[in-house]
Coordinates of N, CA and C in Angstrom, one line a residue:
M1 N 82.5 49.9 50.2 CA 82.4 49.2 48.9 C 82.8 50.4 47.9
P2 N 83.4 50.1 46.8 CA 83.5 51.1 45.9 C 82.3 51.4 45.0
S3 N 82.2 52.9 44.8 CA 81.0 53.5 44.0 C 80.8 53.0 42.6
K4 N 79.9 53.3 42.0 CA 80.0 52.8 40.6 C 80.8 53.5 39.9
E5 N 80.9 54.9 40.2 CA 81.9 56.0 39.5 C 83.3 55.3 39.5
S6 N 83.7 54.8 41.0 CA 85.0 54.5 41.1 C 85.2 53.3 40.3
K7 N 84.3 52.4 40.1 CA 84.5 51.2 39.5 C 84.7 51.5 37.9
L8 N 84.0 52.5 37.3 CA 84.4 52.9 36.0 C 85.6 53.6 35.9
R9 N 86.3 54.3 36.9 CA 87.4 54.9 36.8 C 88.5 53.9 36.8
N10 N 88.3 52.8 37.6 CA 89.2 51.8 37.6 C 89.4 50.9 36.2
L11 N 88.1 50.8 35.8 CA 88.1 50.3 34.4 C 88.7 50.9 33.3
G12 N 88.6 52.3 33.3 CA 89.1 53.3 32.5 C 90.6 53.4 32.4
K13 N 91.2 53.2 33.6 CA 92.6 53.4 33.9 C 93.3 52.1 33.1
V14 N 92.7 51.0 33.2 CA 93.4 49.7 32.8 C 93.2 49.4 31.3
R15 N 93.1 50.3 30.3 CA 93.0 50.0 28.9 C 94.2 49.6 28.2
S16 N 94.1 48.1 28.2 CA 95.4 47.4 27.6 C 94.9 46.3 26.9
E17 N 95.8 45.6 26.3 CA 95.6 44.0 25.7 C 95.2 43.1 26.7
Y18 N 95.4 43.6 27.9 CA 95.3 42.5 29.3 C 93.9 42.5 29.8
V19 N 93.0 43.4 29.5 CA 91.9 43.8 30.2 C 90.6 43.8 28.9
V20 N 89.5 43.4 29.3 CA 88.5 43.7 28.5 C 88.1 45.0 28.2
L21 N 88.0 45.4 27.0 CA 88.0 46.7 26.5 C 86.6 47.5 27.1
Y22 N 86.8 48.4 27.8 CA 85.5 49.4 28.1 C 85.2 50.3 27.0
Y23 N 84.0 50.6 26.5 CA 83.7 51.4 25.5 C 82.9 52.8 25.9
N24 N 81.8 52.3 26.8 CA 80.8 53.3 27.3 C 79.8 52.9 28.4
S25 N 79.5 53.9 29.0 CA 78.5 53.7 30.2 C 77.4 54.6 30.2
W26 N 76.3 54.4 30.6 CA 75.2 55.4 30.9 C 74.2 54.9 32.0
P27 N 73.7 55.8 32.5 CA 72.5 55.5 33.7 C 71.3 55.6 32.8
E28 N 70.4 54.7 33.2 CA 69.2 54.8 32.8 C 68.2 53.9 33.7
S29 N 67.0 54.4 34.1 CA 66.1 53.9 35.0 C 66.8 53.3 36.2
K30 N 67.6 54.0 37.0 CA 68.3 53.7 38.2 C 69.2 52.5 38.0
H31 N 69.5 52.3 36.8 CA 70.5 51.2 36.5 C 71.7 51.8 35.9
L32 N 73.0 51.3 36.0 CA 74.2 51.7 35.2 C 74.4 50.6 34.2
Y33 N 74.5 51.0 32.9 CA 74.7 50.1 31.8 C 76.3 50.3 31.4
I34 N 77.0 49.3 31.1 CA 78.4 49.2 30.7 C 78.4 48.5 29.5
Q35 N 78.9 49.4 28.4 CA 79.2 48.6 27.1 C 80.8 48.3 27.0
M36 N 81.0 47.0 26.9 CA 82.4 46.3 26.9 C 82.6 45.5 25.8
E37 N 83.9 45.0 25.4 CA 84.3 44.1 24.5 C 83.5 42.9 24.7
F38 N 83.1 42.3 23.7 CA 82.3 40.9 23.6 C 83.3 39.8 23.9
C39 N 83.1 39.0 24.9 CA 83.9 37.8 24.9 C 83.1 36.6 25.3
L40 N 83.1 35.5 24.3 CA 82.1 34.5 24.4 C 82.5 33.6 25.5
Q41 N 83.8 33.2 25.9 CA 84.1 32.1 27.0 C 84.8 33.0 28.2
N42 N 84.5 32.1 29.3 CA 85.5 32.5 30.4 C 86.3 31.3 30.8
L43 N 87.2 31.4 31.6 CA 88.0 30.3 32.1 C 87.2 29.2 32.8
R44 N 86.1 29.5 33.5 CA 85.3 28.3 34.2 C 84.7 27.5 33.1
N45 N 84.3 27.8 32.0 CA 83.8 27.1 31.0 C 84.9 26.3 30.3
I46 N 86.1 26.9 30.3 CA 87.1 25.8 29.7 C 87.5 24.8 30.8
L47 N 87.6 25.2 32.0 CA 87.8 24.3 33.0 C 86.8 23.0 33.0
E48 N 85.7 23.2 32.9 CA 84.7 22.4 32.8 C 84.8 21.5 31.9
V49 N 85.1 21.9 30.6 CA 85.3 20.9 29.4 C 86.5 20.4 29.1
K50 N 87.6 20.9 29.9 CA 88.9 20.5 29.4 C 89.3 19.3 29.4
P51 N 88.8 18.2 30.4 CA 89.3 17.0 30.5 C 88.5 16.2 29.2
Q52 N 87.2 16.3 28.9 CA 86.4 15.7 28.1 C 87.2 16.0 26.6
V53 N 87.6 17.4 26.5 CA 88.0 17.8 25.0 C 89.4 16.8 24.8
F54 N 90.2 16.6 25.9 CA 91.5 16.0 25.9 C 91.4 14.5 26.1
G55 N 89.9 14.1 26.2 CA 89.8 12.6 26.3 C 90.4 11.9 27.6
R56 N 90.2 12.6 28.8 CA 90.7 11.9 29.8 C 89.8 12.1 31.0
Q57 N 89.7 11.2 32.1 CA 89.0 11.4 33.0 C 89.5 12.2 34.1
L58 N 88.7 12.7 34.9 CA 89.3 13.5 36.2 C 90.1 12.6 37.0
G59 N 91.3 13.1 37.3 CA 92.2 12.6 38.3 C 93.3 11.8 37.3
Q60 N 93.1 11.6 36.1 CA 94.1 11.2 35.2 C 95.0 12.2 34.9
P61 N 96.3 11.8 34.6 CA 97.3 13.0 34.0 C 97.0 13.6 32.8
M62 N 97.4 14.7 32.7 CA 97.3 15.5 31.3 C 98.4 14.9 30.5
D63 N 97.9 15.0 29.2 CA 99.1 14.8 27.9 C 99.9 15.9 27.9
C64 N 100.8 16.0 27.2 CA 101.7 17.2 27.0 C 101.1 18.2 26.3
I65 N 100.3 17.9 25.5 CA 99.5 19.1 24.8 C 98.5 19.8 25.5
E66 N 97.7 19.1 26.6 CA 97.0 19.8 27.2 C 97.6 20.4 28.5
Y67 N 98.8 19.8 28.9 CA 99.7 20.6 29.8 C 100.2 21.9 29.1
F68 N 100.8 21.9 27.8 CA 101.3 23.0 27.2 C 100.3 24.1 27.2
I69 N 98.9 23.8 26.8 CA 97.7 24.8 26.7 C 97.7 25.4 28.2
S70 N 97.6 24.5 29.1 CA 97.1 24.8 30.3 C 98.4 26.0 30.8
C71 N 99.8 25.8 30.5 CA 100.8 26.6 30.9 C 100.6 27.7 30.1
E72 N 100.2 27.9 28.8 CA 100.0 29.1 28.0 C 99.1 29.9 28.7
I73 N 97.8 29.3 29.1 CA 96.8 30.0 29.6 C 97.3 30.8 31.1
L74 N 97.9 30.0 31.8 CA 98.3 30.4 33.0 C 99.4 31.6 32.8
R75 N 100.3 31.4 31.8 CA 101.4 32.7 31.5 C 100.7 33.8 31.3
Q76 N 99.5 33.9 30.3 CA 98.8 35.1 30.1 C 98.0 35.5 31.1
I77 N 97.6 34.6 32.0 CA 96.8 35.3 33.2 C 97.9 35.9 34.0
L78 N 98.9 35.3 34.4 CA 100.1 36.0 35.1 C 100.5 37.4 34.5
E79 N 100.8 37.4 33.4 CA 101.1 38.7 32.7 C 100.1 39.8 32.7
S80 N 98.8 39.4 32.7 CA 97.8 40.3 33.1 C 97.8 40.9 34.2
V81 N 97.8 39.8 35.5 CA 97.9 40.5 36.7 C 99.2 41.2 37.0
Q82 N 100.4 40.8 36.4 CA 101.6 41.7 36.4 C 101.3 43.0 36.0
Y83 N 100.7 43.3 34.9 CA 100.4 44.5 34.4 C 99.6 45.3 35.4
L84 N 98.6 44.9 36.0 CA 97.9 45.6 37.1 C 98.8 45.9 38.3
H85 N 99.8 45.1 38.7 CA 100.5 45.3 39.7 C 101.6 46.2 39.5
E86 N 102.0 46.5 38.3 CA 103.3 47.3 37.9 C 102.8 48.7 37.5
L87 N 101.3 49.0 37.6 CA 100.9 50.4 37.3 C 101.2 51.2 38.4
N88 N 101.3 52.6 38.3 CA 101.4 53.4 39.4 C 100.2 54.5 39.5
P89 N 99.5 54.3 40.7 CA 99.5 53.2 41.7 C 99.1 51.9 41.3
Q90 N 99.6 50.8 42.0 CA 99.2 49.6 41.7 C 97.6 49.4 41.8
I91 N 97.1 48.5 41.1 CA 95.8 48.0 41.2 C 95.5 46.7 41.6
I92 N 95.0 46.5 42.9 CA 94.7 45.0 43.4 C 93.2 44.7 42.9
H93 N 93.2 43.7 42.1 CA 91.9 43.3 41.6 C 91.0 42.8 42.6
R94 N 91.3 41.9 43.3 CA 90.5 41.4 44.7 C 89.2 40.4 44.2
D95 N 89.2 40.0 43.0 CA 88.2 39.1 42.7 C 88.6 38.2 41.5
L96 N 89.8 37.9 41.6 CA 90.3 37.0 40.5 C 89.8 35.6 40.8
K97 N 89.3 35.1 39.8 CA 88.6 33.9 39.6 C 88.2 33.4 38.2
P98 N 88.0 31.9 38.0 CA 87.9 31.6 36.5 C 86.8 32.5 35.8
E99 N 85.8 32.9 36.4 CA 84.7 33.6 35.9 C 84.9 34.8 35.2
N100 N 86.2 35.6 35.9 CA 86.7 37.0 35.6 C 87.8 36.8 34.5
I101 N 88.1 35.7 34.1 CA 89.2 35.4 33.1 C 88.5 35.0 31.7
L102 N 88.5 36.3 30.9 CA 87.5 35.9 29.6 C 88.5 35.8 28.4
I103 N 87.9 34.9 27.4 CA 88.6 34.4 26.2 C 87.7 35.2 25.1
P104 N 88.3 36.3 24.4 CA 87.6 36.9 23.3 C 87.5 36.0 22.2
E105 N 86.6 36.2 21.4 CA 86.2 35.7 20.1 C 87.4 35.8 19.1
N106 N 87.7 37.0 18.8 CA 89.0 37.3 17.8 C 90.2 37.6 18.6
V107 N 91.0 36.5 18.4 CA 92.3 36.6 19.2 C 93.3 37.5 18.4
R108 N 93.9 38.4 19.1 CA 94.9 39.2 18.4 C 96.2 39.3 19.1
N109 N 97.2 39.2 18.4 CA 98.8 39.3 18.9 C 99.0 38.1 19.6
G110 N 98.1 37.0 19.3 CA 98.6 35.8 20.1 C 98.1 36.0 21.7
R111 N 97.1 37.0 22.0 CA 96.7 36.9 23.3 C 95.4 36.7 23.5
F112 N 95.1 35.5 24.3 CA 93.5 35.1 24.3 C 93.1 35.2 25.8
V113 N 93.7 35.8 26.6 CA 93.3 35.9 28.1 C 93.1 37.4 28.4
K114 N 91.9 37.7 29.0 CA 91.7 39.2 29.3 C 91.0 39.2 30.7
L115 N 91.3 40.0 31.4 CA 90.6 40.1 32.7 C 89.5 41.1 32.8
R116 N 88.5 40.9 33.7 CA 87.2 41.8 33.6 C 86.8 41.7 35.2
D117 N 85.9 42.7 34.9 CA 85.1 42.9 36.6 C 86.0 43.6 37.4
F118 N 86.3 44.9 37.2 CA 87.0 45.7 38.4 C 86.1 46.2 39.4
G119 N 84.9 45.6 39.7 CA 84.1 46.2 40.8 C 84.7 46.3 42.0
L120 N 85.5 45.4 42.5 CA 86.1 45.3 43.8 C 87.5 45.7 43.6
A121 N 88.1 46.1 42.5 CA 89.5 46.6 42.6 C 89.8 48.0 43.3
V122 N 90.9 48.1 43.7 CA 91.3 49.1 44.5 C 92.7 49.5 44.1
E123 N 93.0 50.9 44.0 CA 94.3 51.3 43.9 C 95.1 51.0 45.1
H124 N 96.4 50.7 45.0 CA 97.2 50.3 46.2 C 98.5 51.2 46.2
R125 N 98.9 52.1 47.1 CA 100.0 52.6 47.1 C 101.0 52.0 48.1
T126 N 102.0 51.5 47.5 CA 103.1 50.8 48.3 C 103.7 51.4 49.3
E127 N 103.8 52.9 49.4 CA 104.6 53.7 50.4 C 103.7 53.9 51.5
T128 N 102.5 53.6 51.4 CA 101.4 53.7 52.7 C 100.8 52.4 53.1
K129 N 100.5 52.4 54.3 CA 99.7 51.4 54.8 C 98.3 51.6 54.7
Q130 N 97.6 51.2 53.8 CA 96.3 51.5 53.5 C 95.4 50.4 54.2
S131 N 94.2 50.9 54.6 CA 93.0 50.1 55.2 C 91.9 50.1 53.9
H132 N 91.6 48.7 53.6 CA 90.7 48.4 52.6 C 89.3 47.7 53.0
T133 N 88.5 47.8 52.4 CA 87.4 47.0 52.7 C 87.6 45.6 52.9
T134 N 87.0 44.8 54.0 CA 87.2 43.5 54.2 C 86.3 42.6 53.7
N135 N 86.5 41.4 53.7 CA 85.4 40.5 53.1 C 84.9 40.5 51.7
V136 N 85.5 41.0 50.8 CA 85.3 41.0 49.4 C 86.0 40.1 48.6
G137 N 85.1 39.7 47.6 CA 85.6 38.7 46.6 C 84.8 37.4 46.8
T138 N 85.2 36.4 46.0 CA 84.7 35.0 46.2 C 85.5 34.3 47.3
A139 N 84.7 33.7 48.2 CA 85.5 33.0 49.5 C 86.6 31.9 49.0
K140 N 86.2 31.2 47.9 CA 87.3 30.0 47.5 C 88.6 30.7 47.1
Y141 N 88.5 31.9 46.7 CA 89.7 32.5 46.0 C 90.3 33.7 46.9
M142 N 90.0 33.9 47.9 CA 90.3 35.0 49.0 C 91.4 34.7 49.7
A143 N 92.4 35.2 49.8 CA 93.6 35.0 50.6 C 93.0 35.4 51.9
P144 N 93.9 34.7 53.0 CA 93.5 35.0 54.4 C 93.5 36.3 54.8
E145 N 94.5 37.2 54.3 CA 94.5 38.6 54.7 C 93.2 39.5 54.2
L146 N 92.5 38.9 53.3 CA 91.4 39.6 52.7 C 90.2 39.9 54.0
Y147 N 90.3 39.0 54.9 CA 89.6 38.9 56.1 C 89.8 39.8 57.3
Q148 N 91.2 40.5 57.0 CA 91.5 41.6 57.7 C 91.4 42.9 56.9
S149 N 91.8 44.1 57.5 CA 91.7 45.2 56.9 C 92.8 45.6 56.0
K150 N 94.0 45.1 56.1 CA 95.2 45.4 55.4 C 95.8 44.2 54.5
Y151 N 95.9 44.7 53.2 CA 96.4 43.5 52.3 C 97.1 44.2 51.2
T152 N 97.8 43.4 50.3 CA 98.6 44.0 49.3 C 98.5 43.2 48.0
T153 N 99.3 43.5 47.1 CA 98.9 42.6 45.7 C 99.3 41.0 45.9
R154 N 99.8 40.8 47.0 CA 100.0 39.2 47.2 C 98.4 38.6 47.6
S155 N 97.4 39.3 47.8 CA 96.3 38.8 47.7 C 95.7 38.4 46.5
D156 N 96.2 38.9 45.4 CA 95.7 38.5 44.0 C 96.8 37.2 43.7
I157 N 97.7 37.3 44.2 CA 98.8 36.1 44.1 C 98.2 34.9 44.6
Y158 N 97.7 35.0 45.8 CA 96.9 33.6 46.5 C 95.9 33.2 45.4
S159 N 95.0 34.0 45.0 CA 93.9 33.9 43.9 C 94.6 33.1 42.9
L160 N 95.7 33.6 42.2 CA 96.2 32.8 41.2 C 96.6 31.5 41.5
G161 N 97.0 31.3 42.8 CA 97.4 30.0 43.2 C 96.3 28.8 42.9
I162 N 95.0 29.3 43.6 CA 94.0 28.6 43.6 C 93.5 28.3 42.1
M163 N 93.6 29.4 41.3 CA 93.2 29.1 39.9 C 94.2 28.1 39.2
S164 N 95.5 28.2 39.6 CA 96.4 27.2 38.9 C 96.3 25.8 39.3
M165 N 95.7 25.8 40.6 CA 95.6 24.4 41.1 C 94.3 23.8 40.2
E166 N 93.3 24.5 39.9 CA 92.2 24.2 39.2 C 92.6 24.0 37.6
L167 N 93.6 24.9 37.0 CA 93.7 24.7 35.7 C 94.7 23.4 35.5
F168 N 95.4 23.2 36.5 CA 96.3 21.9 36.3 C 95.6 20.7 37.0
D169 N 94.5 20.5 37.5 CA 93.7 19.6 38.3 C 94.5 19.0 39.4
I170 N 95.0 19.9 40.2 CA 95.7 19.7 41.5 C 94.6 19.9 42.5
F171 N 94.3 18.6 43.2 CA 93.4 18.7 44.2 C 93.9 18.2 45.5
L172 N 93.9 19.3 46.6 CA 94.4 18.8 48.0 C 93.3 18.3 48.7
E173 N 93.6 17.3 49.6 CA 92.5 16.7 50.4 C 92.8 17.0 51.9

């Protein structure tokens, strides 16, 4: 499991418009406190109210406005994860889920989606076969290879697929 210090190093390395801003951290009474940018909402909150906001029942098709907004949210999530995967070395988030996709209160530059929670994130060097900690993340969003010891950025892509299904109300039985 990554140490608290390595979590902060990962967070500090990803200062960009795609990631919740990290301001400061300090230890106090055997706890580590992290001061970060305030974001009022996360994608889970949005997914829970989206059908009601657009006046439809679960299972009914989206109208064009809801579909467009869902596409824009997904596009920004994809850009954020692409940013992590294009760093050198790459960063694999390993815990992508709606609760870790935040919506800041003050939208700047048209970006309204930011990633958070880099506690399970690892650096990944493509030129070497690395062994990573297994069984990390949230089960529903975990790629099958996360149950083994070797995985790549594709693990994050699997999580994106599951979130996309939720965003567009695609339910497989």
